[in-house]
């Protein structure tokens, strides 16, 4: 199985399929690279698709250096360096979008574009940033994770699909077909990574982004509110924003045909 060793000796698991311009996919909190299965299968006939498990998630090792946003971003840089990636498109979903934006200054010379899914530049709201969730929500989730990790994680994952309409795949499909392929991280990792999601703020990066950016966001997303992607669109001058009506937090799984078609059109404009 393919692993990379980071500067702090953490083993990162990754997979790749196909040939061509590189597409690197970064998943979100508590899950793994398996969330991108339908994208890897769809795009690997024309592109070099790479998926990575964040440290402590999936088949990657737990971290000796914590799970801060700078540490997670350095793992993206490690992949670009170790695999010799250039002219690539970096995908980030949820926490993965924060990681992608945090890594941007280090990899921008090797990027052709960014695709940010269910993205936010700051997960929690504050006085000057009303586009996130109240801080009490991740705090409550963290407390529940310490008492009953299974119940906490199940509740969070079900929220990814709340209120969806006309989805190809729902939570029952996710639970049956995909979740068994993604053993959950330990409660300790979940709590630390949630803290990163709660505190990370990549807003200072946004004004420097010059490459084309595709924002994909479901209008039924209750985990990263749609207003967060509107803020990104306002702050990044090179943005194309697509709202998926009736979709929740994980449109790459619940609406793969529509999701992949939007990405394919974007990539054709980038690469021809």
CSV table of C-alpha atoms in Angstrom, one decimal:
chain,number,residue,atom,x,y,z
A,1,UNK,CA,0.0,0.0,0.0
A,2,UNK,CA,1.4,3.5,-0.8
A,3,UNK,CA,2.5,5.6,2.1
A,4,UNK,CA,4.5,8.8,2.4
A,5,UNK,CA,6.6,9.7,5.4
A,6,UNK,CA,6.2,13.3,6.6
A,7,UNK,CA,8.9,15.4,8.2
A,8,UNK,CA,7.7,14.3,11.7
A,9,UNK,CA,7.7,10.6,10.6
A,10,UNK,CA,4.0,10.3,10.3
A,11,UNK,CA,2.9,7.8,7.6
A,12,UNK,CA,0.3,9.2,5.2
A,13,UNK,CA,-1.8,6.8,3.2
A,14,UNK,CA,-2.7,7.8,-0.4
A,15,UNK,CA,-4.0,6.2,-3.5
A,16,UNK,CA,-3.7,7.2,-7.1
A,17,UNK,CA,-5.3,6.1,-10.4
A,18,UNK,CA,-5.0,7.3,-14.0
A,19,UNK,CA,-2.6,9.5,-15.9
A,20,UNK,CA,-2.6,13.1,-16.9
A,21,UNK,CA,-2.9,16.4,-15.0
A,22,UNK,CA,-2.9,15.7,-11.3
A,23,UNK,CA,-6.1,16.1,-9.2
A,24,UNK,CA,-5.5,15.9,-5.4
A,25,UNK,CA,-8.6,15.3,-3.2
A,26,UNK,CA,-8.6,16.2,0.5
A,27,UNK,CA,-11.5,14.9,2.6
A,28,UNK,CA,-13.2,16.3,5.7
A,29,UNK,CA,-13.4,15.7,9.4
A,30,UNK,CA,-13.8,12.2,10.7
A,31,UNK,CA,-13.9,10.4,7.3
A,32,UNK,CA,-11.3,9.3,4.8
A,33,UNK,CA,-10.3,9.5,1.2
A,34,UNK,CA,-13.0,6.9,0.4
A,35,UNK,CA,-15.6,9.8,0.2
A,36,UNK,CA,-14.0,10.6,-3.2
A,37,UNK,CA,-14.5,7.1,-4.6
A,38,UNK,CA,-17.0,8.1,-7.3
A,39,UNK,CA,-14.8,11.1,-8.4
A,40,UNK,CA,-11.7,8.9,-8.6
A,41,UNK,CA,-13.5,6.3,-10.7
A,42,UNK,CA,-15.0,9.0,-13.0
A,43,UNK,CA,-12.0,11.2,-13.6
A,44,UNK,CA,-9.2,8.6,-13.6
A,45,UNK,CA,-9.7,7.9,-17.3
A,46,UNK,CA,-8.5,11.4,-18.1
A,47,UNK,CA,-6.5,12.6,-15.1
A,48,UNK,CA,-4.1,11.4,-12.5
A,49,UNK,CA,-6.4,11.2,-9.4
A,50,UNK,CA,-4.8,11.2,-6.0
A,51,UNK,CA,-6.7,10.8,-2.7
A,52,UNK,CA,-5.1,11.1,0.7
A,53,UNK,CA,-6.2,10.1,4.2
A,54,UNK,CA,-5.5,13.0,6.6
A,55,UNK,CA,-3.2,12.1,9.5
A,56,UNK,CA,-5.1,10.1,12.1
A,57,UNK,CA,-7.9,9.3,9.6
A,58,UNK,CA,-8.4,6.3,7.5
A,59,UNK,CA,-5.2,4.3,7.0
A,60,UNK,CA,-2.9,7.2,7.9
A,61,UNK,CA,-1.0,7.1,11.2
A,62,UNK,CA,-1.9,9.2,14.2
A,63,UNK,CA,0.1,12.4,14.5
A,64,UNK,CA,3.0,13.1,16.8
A,65,UNK,CA,2.6,16.8,16.1
A,66,UNK,CA,-1.1,17.3,16.7
A,67,UNK,CA,-3.7,18.2,14.2
A,68,UNK,CA,-3.4,21.9,13.8
A,69,UNK,CA,-4.3,23.5,10.5
A,70,UNK,CA,-0.6,24.2,9.7
A,71,UNK,CA,0.3,20.6,10.3
A,72,UNK,CA,-2.5,19.3,8.1
A,73,UNK,CA,-1.6,21.8,5.4
A,74,UNK,CA,2.1,20.7,5.5
A,75,UNK,CA,0.9,17.2,4.6
A,76,UNK,CA,-0.6,18.6,1.4
A,77,UNK,CA,2.7,20.3,0.6
A,78,UNK,CA,4.5,17.0,1.4
A,79,UNK,CA,2.4,15.2,-1.2
A,80,UNK,CA,3.1,17.9,-3.9
A,81,UNK,CA,6.8,17.6,-3.1
A,82,UNK,CA,7.2,13.9,-2.8
A,83,UNK,CA,5.1,13.0,-5.8
A,84,UNK,CA,6.4,15.8,-8.0
A,85,UNK,CA,3.0,17.4,-8.7
A,86,UNK,CA,2.7,20.4,-10.9
A,87,UNK,CA,-0.1,22.1,-12.9
A,88,UNK,CA,-2.5,20.4,-10.5
A,89,UNK,CA,-6.0,21.0,-9.2
A,90,UNK,CA,-6.4,20.8,-5.4
A,91,UNK,CA,-9.8,19.7,-4.1
A,92,UNK,CA,-10.9,20.3,-0.5
A,93,UNK,CA,-14.1,19.3,1.1
A,94,UNK,CA,-15.3,20.9,4.5
A,95,UNK,CA,-12.2,20.6,6.8
A,96,UNK,CA,-10.3,19.6,3.7
A,97,UNK,CA,-11.2,23.0,2.1
A,98,UNK,CA,-9.7,24.8,5.1
A,99,UNK,CA,-6.6,22.6,4.7
A,100,UNK,CA,-6.4,23.3,1.0
A,101,UNK,CA,-6.5,27.1,1.5
A,102,UNK,CA,-4.0,26.9,4.4
A,103,UNK,CA,-1.6,24.9,2.0
A,104,UNK,CA,-2.2,27.3,-0.9
A,105,UNK,CA,0.7,29.7,-0.2
A,106,UNK,CA,3.1,26.7,-0.2
A,107,UNK,CA,1.8,25.1,-3.4
A,108,UNK,CA,0.4,27.9,-5.4
A,109,UNK,CA,3.3,27.8,-8.0
A,110,UNK,CA,2.3,24.2,-8.8
A,111,UNK,CA,-1.5,24.8,-9.0
A,112,UNK,CA,-3.7,25.3,-12.0
A,113,UNK,CA,-6.9,25.6,-10.0
A,114,UNK,CA,-8.8,25.0,-6.7
A,115,UNK,CA,-12.1,23.2,-6.2
A,116,UNK,CA,-13.6,23.9,-2.8
A,117,UNK,CA,-16.7,21.8,-1.8
A,118,UNK,CA,-19.0,22.7,1.1
A,119,UNK,CA,-16.3,25.1,2.0
A,120,UNK,CA,-15.7,27.7,4.6
A,121,UNK,CA,-12.8,30.0,5.5
A,122,UNK,CA,-13.8,30.0,9.2
A,123,UNK,CA,-16.1,27.3,10.6
A,124,UNK,CA,-17.4,29.2,13.6
A,125,UNK,CA,-19.2,32.6,13.6
A,126,UNK,CA,-17.9,35.6,15.4
A,127,UNK,CA,-18.8,39.3,15.8
A,128,UNK,CA,-17.1,40.2,12.5
A,129,UNK,CA,-17.9,36.9,10.7
A,130,UNK,CA,-21.6,35.9,10.9
A,131,UNK,CA,-21.4,33.1,8.3
A,132,UNK,CA,-20.4,30.1,10.4
A,133,UNK,CA,-22.0,28.0,13.1
A,134,UNK,CA,-22.3,29.1,16.7
A,135,UNK,CA,-19.2,28.1,18.7
A,136,UNK,CA,-21.5,26.1,21.1
A,137,UNK,CA,-22.2,23.5,18.4
A,138,UNK,CA,-18.6,22.1,18.0
A,139,UNK,CA,-18.1,22.5,21.8
A,140,UNK,CA,-21.2,20.4,22.4
A,141,UNK,CA,-20.0,17.8,19.8
A,142,UNK,CA,-16.6,17.7,21.5
A,143,UNK,CA,-18.2,17.0,24.9
A,144,UNK,CA,-20.3,14.2,23.4
A,145,UNK,CA,-17.3,12.7,21.7
A,146,UNK,CA,-15.6,12.3,25.0
A,147,UNK,CA,-18.7,10.6,26.5
A,148,UNK,CA,-20.1,8.6,23.6
A,149,UNK,CA,-18.0,8.8,20.4
A,150,UNK,CA,-20.3,6.5,18.4
A,151,UNK,CA,-23.4,8.5,19.2
A,152,UNK,CA,-21.6,11.8,18.5
A,153,UNK,CA,-20.2,10.7,15.2
A,154,UNK,CA,-23.5,9.1,14.0
A,155,UNK,CA,-25.4,12.3,14.7
A,156,UNK,CA,-22.8,14.4,12.8
A,157,UNK,CA,-22.8,12.1,9.8
A,158,UNK,CA,-26.6,12.1,9.7
A,159,UNK,CA,-26.6,15.9,9.6
A,160,UNK,CA,-24.7,15.7,6.3
A,161,UNK,CA,-27.9,14.5,4.6
A,162,UNK,CA,-30.6,16.5,6.5
A,163,UNK,CA,-33.3,18.1,4.4
A,164,UNK,CA,-32.0,16.8,1.1
A,165,UNK,CA,-34.3,16.5,-1.9
A,166,UNK,CA,-34.0,14.4,-5.1
A,167,UNK,CA,-30.6,12.9,-4.1
A,168,UNK,CA,-29.2,10.0,-5.9
A,169,UNK,CA,-27.9,8.6,-2.6
A,170,UNK,CA,-28.9,9.3,1.0
A,171,UNK,CA,-27.7,8.5,4.5
A,172,UNK,CA,-28.9,4.9,4.3
A,173,UNK,CA,-26.8,4.3,1.2
A,174,UNK,CA,-23.8,6.1,2.8
A,175,UNK,CA,-24.1,4.0,6.0
A,176,UNK,CA,-24.4,0.7,4.1
A,177,UNK,CA,-22.0,1.1,1.2
A,178,UNK,CA,-19.3,3.7,2.2
A,179,UNK,CA,-19.1,4.0,5.9
A,180,UNK,CA,-17.8,0.4,6.4
A,181,UNK,CA,-14.8,1.4,4.3
A,182,UNK,CA,-14.0,4.3,6.6
A,183,UNK,CA,-13.3,3.1,10.2
A,184,UNK,CA,-13.6,6.1,12.4
A,185,UNK,CA,-10.6,7.8,14.0
A,186,UNK,CA,-10.0,7.4,17.7
A,187,UNK,CA,-12.0,9.7,20.0
A,188,UNK,CA,-8.8,11.5,20.8
A,189,UNK,CA,-8.1,12.3,17.2
A,190,UNK,CA,-11.7,13.3,16.6
A,191,UNK,CA,-11.6,15.8,19.4
A,192,UNK,CA,-8.3,17.3,18.4
A,193,UNK,CA,-9.3,17.6,14.7
A,194,UNK,CA,-12.6,19.1,15.7
A,195,UNK,CA,-10.7,21.7,17.7
A,196,UNK,CA,-8.8,22.5,14.5
A,197,UNK,CA,-12.1,22.8,12.6
A,198,UNK,CA,-13.4,25.1,15.3
A,199,UNK,CA,-10.4,27.5,15.5
A,200,UNK,CA,-8.9,27.5,11.9
A,201,UNK,CA,-9.2,30.8,10.1
A,202,UNK,CA,-7.8,31.1,6.6
A,203,UNK,CA,-9.4,34.3,5.7
A,204,UNK,CA,-6.0,36.1,5.3
A,205,UNK,CA,-5.2,33.8,2.4
A,206,UNK,CA,-8.2,34.6,0.3
A,207,UNK,CA,-7.1,37.9,-1.3
A,208,UNK,CA,-3.9,36.2,-2.6
A,209,UNK,CA,-5.6,33.5,-4.6
A,210,UNK,CA,-5.2,34.1,-8.3
A,211,UNK,CA,-5.9,30.7,-9.8
A,212,UNK,CA,-9.4,29.8,-11.0
A,213,UNK,CA,-11.6,28.5,-8.1
A,214,UNK,CA,-14.7,26.4,-8.3
A,215,UNK,CA,-17.0,26.6,-5.3
A,216,UNK,CA,-19.6,23.8,-5.0
A,217,UNK,CA,-22.2,24.1,-2.2
A,218,UNK,CA,-25.5,22.4,-1.4
A,219,UNK,CA,-28.2,24.8,-0.4
A,220,UNK,CA,-29.4,22.4,2.3
A,221,UNK,CA,-26.0,22.2,4.0
A,222,UNK,CA,-26.4,22.6,7.7
A,223,UNK,CA,-22.8,22.0,8.6
A,224,UNK,CA,-21.1,24.7,6.5
A,225,UNK,CA,-23.8,27.2,5.8
A,226,UNK,CA,-24.2,28.4,2.2
A,227,UNK,CA,-23.4,31.9,3.3
A,228,UNK,CA,-19.8,30.8,3.9
A,229,UNK,CA,-19.3,30.0,0.2
A,230,UNK,CA,-20.9,33.4,-0.7
A,231,UNK,CA,-18.3,35.0,1.5
A,232,UNK,CA,-15.6,33.1,-0.3
A,233,UNK,CA,-17.0,34.2,-3.7
A,234,UNK,CA,-16.8,37.8,-2.6
A,235,UNK,CA,-13.2,37.5,-1.3
A,236,UNK,CA,-11.7,35.5,-4.1
A,237,UNK,CA,-11.9,37.3,-7.4
A,238,UNK,CA,-11.4,34.3,-9.6
A,239,UNK,CA,-14.3,32.3,-8.3
A,240,UNK,CA,-17.1,30.3,-10.1
A,241,UNK,CA,-19.8,29.4,-7.6
A,242,UNK,CA,-22.3,26.6,-8.3
A,243,UNK,CA,-25.2,26.0,-5.9
A,244,UNK,CA,-26.6,22.5,-5.9
A,245,UNK,CA,-30.3,22.9,-5.1
A,246,UNK,CA,-31.6,20.3,-2.6
A,247,UNK,CA,-28.1,19.0,-1.7
A,248,UNK,CA,-26.6,18.8,1.7
A,249,UNK,CA,-23.0,18.7,3.0
A,250,UNK,CA,-21.7,15.8,0.9
A,251,UNK,CA,-22.8,16.3,-2.7
A,252,UNK,CA,-19.9,14.3,-4.1
A,253,UNK,CA,-21.6,11.3,-2.7
A,254,UNK,CA,-25.3,12.2,-2.7
A,255,UNK,CA,-25.4,13.9,-6.1
A,256,UNK,CA,-22.4,12.4,-8.0
A,257,UNK,CA,-23.6,12.8,-11.6
A,258,UNK,CA,-24.4,16.5,-11.2
A,259,UNK,CA,-21.4,17.1,-9.1
A,260,UNK,CA,-19.0,15.4,-11.5
A,261,UNK,CA,-20.5,17.1,-14.5
A,262,UNK,CA,-19.9,20.5,-12.9
A,263,UNK,CA,-16.3,19.6,-12.2
A,264,UNK,CA,-15.7,18.2,-15.6
A,265,UNK,CA,-16.9,21.4,-17.3
A,266,UNK,CA,-14.6,23.4,-15.0
A,267,UNK,CA,-11.6,21.2,-15.7
A,268,UNK,CA,-12.1,21.5,-19.4
A,269,UNK,CA,-11.9,25.2,-19.1
A,270,UNK,CA,-8.7,24.9,-17.2
A,271,UNK,CA,-6.9,22.2,-19.2
A,272,UNK,CA,-8.7,22.2,-22.5
